[in-house]
PDB file of C-alpha atoms in Angstrom:
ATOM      1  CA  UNK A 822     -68.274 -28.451 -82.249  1.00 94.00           C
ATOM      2  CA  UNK A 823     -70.757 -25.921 -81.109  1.00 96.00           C
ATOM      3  CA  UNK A 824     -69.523 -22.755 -80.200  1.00 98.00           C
ATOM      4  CA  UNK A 825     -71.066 -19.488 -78.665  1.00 98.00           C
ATOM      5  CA  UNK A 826     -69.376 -16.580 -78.830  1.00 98.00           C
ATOM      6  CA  UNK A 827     -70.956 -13.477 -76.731  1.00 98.00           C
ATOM      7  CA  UNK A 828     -70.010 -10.009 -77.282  1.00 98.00           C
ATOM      8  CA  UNK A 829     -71.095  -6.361 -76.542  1.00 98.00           C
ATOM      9  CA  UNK A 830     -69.952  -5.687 -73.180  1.00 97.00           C
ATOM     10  CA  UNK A 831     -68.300  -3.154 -71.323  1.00 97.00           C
ATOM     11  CA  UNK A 832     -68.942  -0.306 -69.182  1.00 98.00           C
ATOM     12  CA  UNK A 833     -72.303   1.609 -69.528  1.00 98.00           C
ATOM     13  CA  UNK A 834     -73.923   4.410 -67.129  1.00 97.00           C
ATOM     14  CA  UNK A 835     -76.841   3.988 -65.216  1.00 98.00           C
ATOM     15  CA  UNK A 836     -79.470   4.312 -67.087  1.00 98.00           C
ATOM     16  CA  UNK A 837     -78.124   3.393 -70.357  1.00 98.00           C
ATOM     17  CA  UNK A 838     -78.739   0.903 -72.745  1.00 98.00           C
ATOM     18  CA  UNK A 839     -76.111  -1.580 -74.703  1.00 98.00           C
ATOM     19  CA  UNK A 840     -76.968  -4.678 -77.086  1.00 98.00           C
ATOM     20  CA  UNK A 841     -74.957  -8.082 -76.926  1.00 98.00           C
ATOM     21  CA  UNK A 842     -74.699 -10.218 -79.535  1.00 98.00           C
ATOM     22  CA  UNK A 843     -73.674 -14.269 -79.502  1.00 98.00           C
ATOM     23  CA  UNK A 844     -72.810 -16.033 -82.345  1.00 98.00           C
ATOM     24  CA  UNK A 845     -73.384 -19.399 -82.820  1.00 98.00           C
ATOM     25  CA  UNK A 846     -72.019 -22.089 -85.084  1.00 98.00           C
ATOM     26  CA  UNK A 847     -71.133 -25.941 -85.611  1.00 97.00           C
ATOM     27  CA  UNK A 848     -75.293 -26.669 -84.726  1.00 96.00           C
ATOM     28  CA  UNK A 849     -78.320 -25.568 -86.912  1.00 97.00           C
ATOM     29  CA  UNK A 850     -79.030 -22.120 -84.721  1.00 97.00           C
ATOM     30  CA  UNK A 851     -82.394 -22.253 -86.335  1.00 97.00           C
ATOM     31  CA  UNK A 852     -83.829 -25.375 -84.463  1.00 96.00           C
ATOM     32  CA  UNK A 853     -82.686 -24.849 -81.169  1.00 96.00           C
ATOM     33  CA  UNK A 854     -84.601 -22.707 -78.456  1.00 96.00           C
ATOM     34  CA  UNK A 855     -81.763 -19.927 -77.220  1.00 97.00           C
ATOM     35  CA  UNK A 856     -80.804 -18.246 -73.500  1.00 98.00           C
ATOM     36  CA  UNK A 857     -79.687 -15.993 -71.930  1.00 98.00           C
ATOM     37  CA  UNK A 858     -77.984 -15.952 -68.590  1.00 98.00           C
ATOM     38  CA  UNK A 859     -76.365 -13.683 -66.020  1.00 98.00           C
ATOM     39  CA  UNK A 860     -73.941 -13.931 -63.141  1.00 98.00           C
ATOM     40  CA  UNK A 861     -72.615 -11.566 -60.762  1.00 98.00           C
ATOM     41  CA  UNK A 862     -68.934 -13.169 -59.755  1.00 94.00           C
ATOM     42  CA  UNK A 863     -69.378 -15.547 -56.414  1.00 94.00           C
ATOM     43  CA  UNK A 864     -72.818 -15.222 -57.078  1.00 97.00           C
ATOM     44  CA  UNK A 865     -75.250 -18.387 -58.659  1.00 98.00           C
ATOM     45  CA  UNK A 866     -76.520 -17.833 -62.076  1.00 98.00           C
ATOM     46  CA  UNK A 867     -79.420 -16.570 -62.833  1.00 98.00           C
ATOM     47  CA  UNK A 868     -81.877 -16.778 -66.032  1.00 98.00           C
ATOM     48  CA  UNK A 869     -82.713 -13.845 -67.543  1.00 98.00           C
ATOM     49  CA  UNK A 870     -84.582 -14.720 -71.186  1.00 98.00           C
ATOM     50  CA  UNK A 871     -85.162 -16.776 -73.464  1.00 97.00           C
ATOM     51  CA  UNK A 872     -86.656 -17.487 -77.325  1.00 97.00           C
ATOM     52  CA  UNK A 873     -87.978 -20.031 -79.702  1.00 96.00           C
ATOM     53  CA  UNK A 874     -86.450 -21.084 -82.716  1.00 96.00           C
ATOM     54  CA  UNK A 875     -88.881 -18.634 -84.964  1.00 96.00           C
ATOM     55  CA  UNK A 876     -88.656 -15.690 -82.536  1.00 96.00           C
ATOM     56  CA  UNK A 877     -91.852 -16.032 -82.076  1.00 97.00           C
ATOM     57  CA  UNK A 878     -92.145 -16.875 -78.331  1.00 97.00           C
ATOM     58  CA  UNK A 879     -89.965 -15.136 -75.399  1.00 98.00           C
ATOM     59  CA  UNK A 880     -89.891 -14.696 -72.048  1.00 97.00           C
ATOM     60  CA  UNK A 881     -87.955 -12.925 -69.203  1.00 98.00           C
ATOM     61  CA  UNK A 882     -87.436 -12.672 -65.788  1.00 98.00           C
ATOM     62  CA  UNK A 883     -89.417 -10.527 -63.770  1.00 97.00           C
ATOM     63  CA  UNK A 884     -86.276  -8.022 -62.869  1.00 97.00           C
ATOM     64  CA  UNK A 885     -85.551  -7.296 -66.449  1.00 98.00           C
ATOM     65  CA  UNK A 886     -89.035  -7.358 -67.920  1.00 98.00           C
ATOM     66  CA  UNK A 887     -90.289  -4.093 -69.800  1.00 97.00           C
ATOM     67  CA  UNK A 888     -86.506  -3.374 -70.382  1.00 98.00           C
ATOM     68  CA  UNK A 889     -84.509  -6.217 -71.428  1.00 98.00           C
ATOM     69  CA  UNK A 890     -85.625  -7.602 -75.395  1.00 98.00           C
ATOM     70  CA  UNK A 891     -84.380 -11.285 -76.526  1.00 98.00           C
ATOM     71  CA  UNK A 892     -84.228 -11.480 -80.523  1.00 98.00           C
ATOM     72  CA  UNK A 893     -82.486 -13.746 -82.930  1.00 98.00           C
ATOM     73  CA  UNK A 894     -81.534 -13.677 -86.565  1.00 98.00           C
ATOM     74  CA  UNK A 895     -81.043 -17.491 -88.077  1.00 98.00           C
ATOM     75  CA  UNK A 896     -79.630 -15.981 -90.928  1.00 98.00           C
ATOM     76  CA  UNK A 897     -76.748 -14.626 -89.125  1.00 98.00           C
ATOM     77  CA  UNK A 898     -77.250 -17.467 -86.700  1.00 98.00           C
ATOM     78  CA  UNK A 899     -76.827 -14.820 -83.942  1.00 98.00           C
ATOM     79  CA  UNK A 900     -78.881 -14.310 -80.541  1.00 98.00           C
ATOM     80  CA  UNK A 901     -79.094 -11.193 -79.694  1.00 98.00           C
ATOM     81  CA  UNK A 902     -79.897  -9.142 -75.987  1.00 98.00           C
ATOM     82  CA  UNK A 903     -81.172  -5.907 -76.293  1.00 98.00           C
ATOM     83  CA  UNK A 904     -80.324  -3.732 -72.529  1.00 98.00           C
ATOM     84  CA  UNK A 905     -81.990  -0.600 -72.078  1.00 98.00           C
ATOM     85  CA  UNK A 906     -82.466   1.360 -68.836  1.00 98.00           C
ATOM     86  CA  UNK A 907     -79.326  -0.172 -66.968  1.00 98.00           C
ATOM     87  CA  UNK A 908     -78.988  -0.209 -63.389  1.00 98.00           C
ATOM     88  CA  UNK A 909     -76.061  -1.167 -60.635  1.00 97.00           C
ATOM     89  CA  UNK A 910     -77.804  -4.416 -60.726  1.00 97.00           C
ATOM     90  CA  UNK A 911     -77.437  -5.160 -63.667  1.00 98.00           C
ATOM     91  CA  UNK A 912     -73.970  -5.826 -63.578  1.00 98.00           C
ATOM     92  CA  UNK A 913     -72.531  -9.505 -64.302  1.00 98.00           C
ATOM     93  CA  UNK A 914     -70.985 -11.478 -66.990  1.00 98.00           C
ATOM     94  CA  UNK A 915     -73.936 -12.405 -69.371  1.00 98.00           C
ATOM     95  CA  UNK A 916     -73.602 -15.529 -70.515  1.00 98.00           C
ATOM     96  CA  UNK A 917     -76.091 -16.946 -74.003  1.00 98.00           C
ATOM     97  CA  UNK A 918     -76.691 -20.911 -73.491  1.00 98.00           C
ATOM     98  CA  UNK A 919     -78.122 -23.059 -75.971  1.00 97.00           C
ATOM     99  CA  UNK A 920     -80.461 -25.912 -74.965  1.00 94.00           C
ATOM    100  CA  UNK A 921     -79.834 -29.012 -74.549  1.00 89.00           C
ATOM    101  CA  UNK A 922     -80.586 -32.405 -75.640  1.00 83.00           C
ATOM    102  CA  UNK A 923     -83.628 -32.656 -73.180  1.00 83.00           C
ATOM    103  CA  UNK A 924     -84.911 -29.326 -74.336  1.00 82.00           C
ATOM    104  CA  UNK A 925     -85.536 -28.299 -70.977  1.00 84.00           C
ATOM    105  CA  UNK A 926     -81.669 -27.737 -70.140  1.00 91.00           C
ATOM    106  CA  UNK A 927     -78.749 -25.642 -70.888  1.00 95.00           C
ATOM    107  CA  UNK A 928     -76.401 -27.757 -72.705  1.00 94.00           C
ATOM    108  CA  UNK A 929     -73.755 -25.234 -74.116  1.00 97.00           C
ATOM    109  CA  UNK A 930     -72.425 -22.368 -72.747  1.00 98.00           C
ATOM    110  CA  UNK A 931     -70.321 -18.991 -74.562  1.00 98.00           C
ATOM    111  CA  UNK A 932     -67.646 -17.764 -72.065  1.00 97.00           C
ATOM    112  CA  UNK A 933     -69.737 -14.604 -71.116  1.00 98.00           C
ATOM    113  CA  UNK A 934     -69.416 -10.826 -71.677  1.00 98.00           C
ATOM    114  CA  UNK A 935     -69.021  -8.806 -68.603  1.00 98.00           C
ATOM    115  CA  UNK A 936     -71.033  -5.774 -68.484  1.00 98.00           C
ATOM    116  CA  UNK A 937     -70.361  -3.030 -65.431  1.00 98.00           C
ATOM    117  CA  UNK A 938     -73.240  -0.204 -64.966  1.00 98.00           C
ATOM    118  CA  UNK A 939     -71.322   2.639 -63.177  1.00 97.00           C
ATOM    119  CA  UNK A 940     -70.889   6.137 -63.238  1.00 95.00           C
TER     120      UNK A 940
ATOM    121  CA  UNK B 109     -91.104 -18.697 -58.438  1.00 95.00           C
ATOM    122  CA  UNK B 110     -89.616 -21.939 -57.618  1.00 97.00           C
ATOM    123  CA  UNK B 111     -86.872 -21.846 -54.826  1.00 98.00           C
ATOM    124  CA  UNK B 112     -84.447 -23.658 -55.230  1.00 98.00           C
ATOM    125  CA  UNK B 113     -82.053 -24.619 -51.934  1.00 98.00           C
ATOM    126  CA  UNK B 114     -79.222 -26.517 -51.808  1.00 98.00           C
ATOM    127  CA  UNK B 115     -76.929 -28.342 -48.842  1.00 98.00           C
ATOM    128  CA  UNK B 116     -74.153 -28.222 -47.898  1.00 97.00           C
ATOM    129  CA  UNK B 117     -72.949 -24.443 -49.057  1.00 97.00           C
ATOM    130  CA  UNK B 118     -69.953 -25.909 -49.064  1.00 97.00           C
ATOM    131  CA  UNK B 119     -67.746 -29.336 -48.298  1.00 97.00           C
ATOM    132  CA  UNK B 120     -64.061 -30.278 -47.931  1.00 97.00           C
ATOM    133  CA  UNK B 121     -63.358 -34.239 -49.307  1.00 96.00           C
ATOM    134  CA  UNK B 122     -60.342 -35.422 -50.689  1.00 96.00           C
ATOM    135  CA  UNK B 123     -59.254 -37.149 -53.860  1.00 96.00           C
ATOM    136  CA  UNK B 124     -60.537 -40.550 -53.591  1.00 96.00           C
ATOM    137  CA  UNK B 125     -64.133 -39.670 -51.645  1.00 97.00           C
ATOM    138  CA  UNK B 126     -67.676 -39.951 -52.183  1.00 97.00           C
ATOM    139  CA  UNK B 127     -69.384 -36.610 -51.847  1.00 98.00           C
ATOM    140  CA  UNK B 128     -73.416 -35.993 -52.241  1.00 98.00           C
ATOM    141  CA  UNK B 129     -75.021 -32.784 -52.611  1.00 98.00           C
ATOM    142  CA  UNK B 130     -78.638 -32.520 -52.325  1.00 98.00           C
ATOM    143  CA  UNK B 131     -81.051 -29.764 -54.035  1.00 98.00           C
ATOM    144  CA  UNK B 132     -84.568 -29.633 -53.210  1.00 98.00           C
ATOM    145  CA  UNK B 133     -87.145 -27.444 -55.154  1.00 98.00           C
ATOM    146  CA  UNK B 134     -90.274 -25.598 -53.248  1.00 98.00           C
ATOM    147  CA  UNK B 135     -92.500 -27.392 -54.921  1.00 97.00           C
ATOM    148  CA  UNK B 136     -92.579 -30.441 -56.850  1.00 96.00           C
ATOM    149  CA  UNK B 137     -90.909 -30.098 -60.481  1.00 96.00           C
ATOM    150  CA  UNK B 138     -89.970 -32.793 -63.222  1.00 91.00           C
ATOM    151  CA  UNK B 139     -86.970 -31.341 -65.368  1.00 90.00           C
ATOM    152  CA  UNK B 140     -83.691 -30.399 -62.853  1.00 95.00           C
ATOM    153  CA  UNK B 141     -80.216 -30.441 -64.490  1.00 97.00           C
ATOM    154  CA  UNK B 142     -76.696 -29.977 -62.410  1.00 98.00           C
ATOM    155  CA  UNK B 143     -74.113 -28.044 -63.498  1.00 98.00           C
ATOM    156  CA  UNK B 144     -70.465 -27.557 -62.298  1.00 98.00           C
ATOM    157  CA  UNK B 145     -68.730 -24.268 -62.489  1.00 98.00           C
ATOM    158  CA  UNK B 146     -64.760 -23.614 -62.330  1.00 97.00           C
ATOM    159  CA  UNK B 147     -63.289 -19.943 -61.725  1.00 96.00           C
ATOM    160  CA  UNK B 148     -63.636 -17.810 -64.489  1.00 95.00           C
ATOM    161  CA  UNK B 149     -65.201 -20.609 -66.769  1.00 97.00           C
ATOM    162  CA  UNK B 150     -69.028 -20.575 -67.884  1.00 98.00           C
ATOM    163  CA  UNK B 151     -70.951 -23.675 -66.117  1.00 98.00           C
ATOM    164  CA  UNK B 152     -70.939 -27.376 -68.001  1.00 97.00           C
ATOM    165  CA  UNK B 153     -73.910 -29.471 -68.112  1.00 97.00           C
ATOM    166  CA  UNK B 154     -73.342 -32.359 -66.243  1.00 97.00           C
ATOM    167  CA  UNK B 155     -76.845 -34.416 -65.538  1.00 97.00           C
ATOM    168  CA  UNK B 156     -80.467 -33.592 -66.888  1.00 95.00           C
ATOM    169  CA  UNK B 157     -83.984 -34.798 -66.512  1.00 94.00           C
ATOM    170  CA  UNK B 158     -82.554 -35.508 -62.584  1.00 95.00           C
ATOM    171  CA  UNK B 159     -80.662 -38.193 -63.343  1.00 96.00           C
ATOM    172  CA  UNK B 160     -79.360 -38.715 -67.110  1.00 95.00           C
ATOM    173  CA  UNK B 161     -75.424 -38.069 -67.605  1.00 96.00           C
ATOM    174  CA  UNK B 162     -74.188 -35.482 -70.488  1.00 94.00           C
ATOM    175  CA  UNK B 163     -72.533 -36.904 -73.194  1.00 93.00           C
ATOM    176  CA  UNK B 164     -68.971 -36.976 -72.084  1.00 94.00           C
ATOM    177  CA  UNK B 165     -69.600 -36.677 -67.869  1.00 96.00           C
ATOM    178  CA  UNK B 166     -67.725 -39.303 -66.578  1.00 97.00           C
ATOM    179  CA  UNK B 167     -69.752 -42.301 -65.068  1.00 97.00           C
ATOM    180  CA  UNK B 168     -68.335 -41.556 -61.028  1.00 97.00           C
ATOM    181  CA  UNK B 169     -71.156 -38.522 -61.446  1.00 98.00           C
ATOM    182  CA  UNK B 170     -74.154 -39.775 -61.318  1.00 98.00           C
ATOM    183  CA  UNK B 171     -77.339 -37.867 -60.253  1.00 97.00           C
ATOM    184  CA  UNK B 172     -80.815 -38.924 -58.820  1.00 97.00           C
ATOM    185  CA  UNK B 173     -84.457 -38.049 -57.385  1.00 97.00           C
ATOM    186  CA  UNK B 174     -88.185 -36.570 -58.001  1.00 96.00           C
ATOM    187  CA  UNK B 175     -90.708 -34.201 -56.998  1.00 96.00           C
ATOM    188  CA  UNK B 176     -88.752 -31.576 -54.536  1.00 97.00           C
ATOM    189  CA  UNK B 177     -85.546 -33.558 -53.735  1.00 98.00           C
ATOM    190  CA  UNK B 178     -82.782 -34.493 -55.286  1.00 98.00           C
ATOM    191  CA  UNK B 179     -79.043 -35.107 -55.306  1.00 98.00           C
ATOM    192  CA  UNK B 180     -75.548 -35.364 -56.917  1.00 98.00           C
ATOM    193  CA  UNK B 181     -72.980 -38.094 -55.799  1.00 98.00           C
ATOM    194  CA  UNK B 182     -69.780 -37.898 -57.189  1.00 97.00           C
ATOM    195  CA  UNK B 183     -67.702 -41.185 -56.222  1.00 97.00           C
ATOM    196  CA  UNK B 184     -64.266 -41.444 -56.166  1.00 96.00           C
ATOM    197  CA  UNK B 185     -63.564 -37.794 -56.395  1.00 97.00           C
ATOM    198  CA  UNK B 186     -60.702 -37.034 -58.464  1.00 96.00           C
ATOM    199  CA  UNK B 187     -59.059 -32.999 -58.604  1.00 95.00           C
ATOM    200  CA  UNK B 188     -60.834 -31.918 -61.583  1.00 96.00           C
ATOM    201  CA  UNK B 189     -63.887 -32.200 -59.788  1.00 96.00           C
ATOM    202  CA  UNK B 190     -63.496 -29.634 -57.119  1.00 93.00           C
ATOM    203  CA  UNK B 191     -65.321 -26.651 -58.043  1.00 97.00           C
ATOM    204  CA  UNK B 192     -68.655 -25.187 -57.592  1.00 98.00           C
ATOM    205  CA  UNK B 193     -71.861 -27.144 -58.521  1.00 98.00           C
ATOM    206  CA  UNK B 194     -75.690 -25.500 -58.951  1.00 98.00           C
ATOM    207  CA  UNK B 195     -78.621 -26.970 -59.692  1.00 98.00           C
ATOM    208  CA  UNK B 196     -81.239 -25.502 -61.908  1.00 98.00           C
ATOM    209  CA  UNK B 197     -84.902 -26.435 -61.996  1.00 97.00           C
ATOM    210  CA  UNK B 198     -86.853 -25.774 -65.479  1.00 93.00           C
ATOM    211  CA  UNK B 199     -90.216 -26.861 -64.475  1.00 93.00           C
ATOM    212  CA  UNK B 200     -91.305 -23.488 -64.731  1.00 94.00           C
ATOM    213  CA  UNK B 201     -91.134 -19.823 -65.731  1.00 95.00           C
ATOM    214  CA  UNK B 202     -88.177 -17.737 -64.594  1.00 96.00           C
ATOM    215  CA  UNK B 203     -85.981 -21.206 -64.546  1.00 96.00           C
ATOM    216  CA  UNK B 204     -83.680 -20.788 -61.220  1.00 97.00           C
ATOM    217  CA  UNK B 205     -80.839 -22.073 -59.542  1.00 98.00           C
ATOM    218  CA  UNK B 206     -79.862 -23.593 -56.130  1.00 98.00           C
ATOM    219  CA  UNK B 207     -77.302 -20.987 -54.389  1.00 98.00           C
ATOM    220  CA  UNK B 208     -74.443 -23.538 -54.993  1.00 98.00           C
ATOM    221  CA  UNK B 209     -72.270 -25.795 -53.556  1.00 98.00           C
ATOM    222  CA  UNK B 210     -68.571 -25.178 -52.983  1.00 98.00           C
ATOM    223  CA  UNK B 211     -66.409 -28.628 -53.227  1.00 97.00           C
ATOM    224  CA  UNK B 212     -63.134 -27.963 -51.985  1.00 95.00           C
ATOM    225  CA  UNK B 213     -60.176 -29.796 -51.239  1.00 86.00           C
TER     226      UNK B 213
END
């Protein structure tokens, strides 16, 4: 059963940085393309990054490019989302997704992490 | 970007209806997947490629279209179905999603 387990939220000031983590298992992690995902509650999701299976190849949305960093470690099987420079609107439940059969979808979801940016 | 819109926001049916959503993209795209969302839950895949059911979906969801337009039925709406569906194109860098549609009872 594939699982995704995100972690690493909480409450951070503006301006400050955090790293989530989401581990994977029951699926090789190394052979699947990785995402990442954010939603403010009520709101519609909304892709943030993503990475090949090497690492090798990310991108990101515009609104977190320059501070937001996608890695992965497919020894740990992990997917990491490194956070720096944090703003108000940057707060929502971050959700990693794992693609999908098509390769072009997001097939599995973790339950999210919910990160607040607040003074 | 792509822009994604979706119609209605929102719709009230009852257990036992046919409901169809539509999404259309502004411009044309060839890979849009649907996904439904519950409170508090992260969204499930339902369809992909437009119109090919997830593994598991059952067959009363069934999804359809090309270019900028598509749509979601769901026939013979039973209550595990109301709940919030979006539709997501990834055609293109940033991938994006329709605003939603609310299904209520």
């Amino acid at each position: 059963e594939v699982q995704l387990v995100e972690s690493g939220g909480g409450l951070v000031q503006p301006g400050g940085s955090l790293r989530l983590s989401c581990a994977a298992s029951g699926f090789s992690f190394r052979t699947y393309w990785m995402h990442w995902v954010r939603q403010v509650p009520g709101k519609a999701p909304v892709w943030v990054s993503h990475i090949n299976t090497d690492g090798s190849t990310t991108d990101y949305a515009d609104s977190v490019k320059g501070r937001f960093t996608v890695s992965r470690d497919n020894a740990k099987s992990t997917l990491y989302l490194h956070m720096n420079s944090l703003g108000d609107d940057d707060t929502a439940v971050y959700y990693c997704a794992r693609e999908g059969i098509s390769g072009f979808d997001l097939g599995y979801w973790g339950q999210g992490t919910l990160v607040v940016v607040s003074a | 970007d792509i822009q994604m819109t979706q119609s209605p926001s929102s719709v009230s049916a009852s257990v036992g209806d046919r409901v169809t959503i539509t999404c259309r993209a502004s411009q044309g795209i060839t890979w849009l997947a649907w996904y439904q969302q519950k409170p508090g839950k992260a969204p499930k895949l339902l369809i992909y490629a437009a119109s090919t059911l997830q593994s598991g979906v059952p067959s009363r969801v069934s999804g359809r279209g090309s270019g900028t337009d598509f749509s979601l039925t769901i026939n013979s709406l039973q209550p595990e179905d109301f709940a919030t569906y979006y539709c997501q194109q990834s055609y293109s860098i940033p991938y994006t999603f329709g605003p939603g549609t609310k299904l209520e009872i």
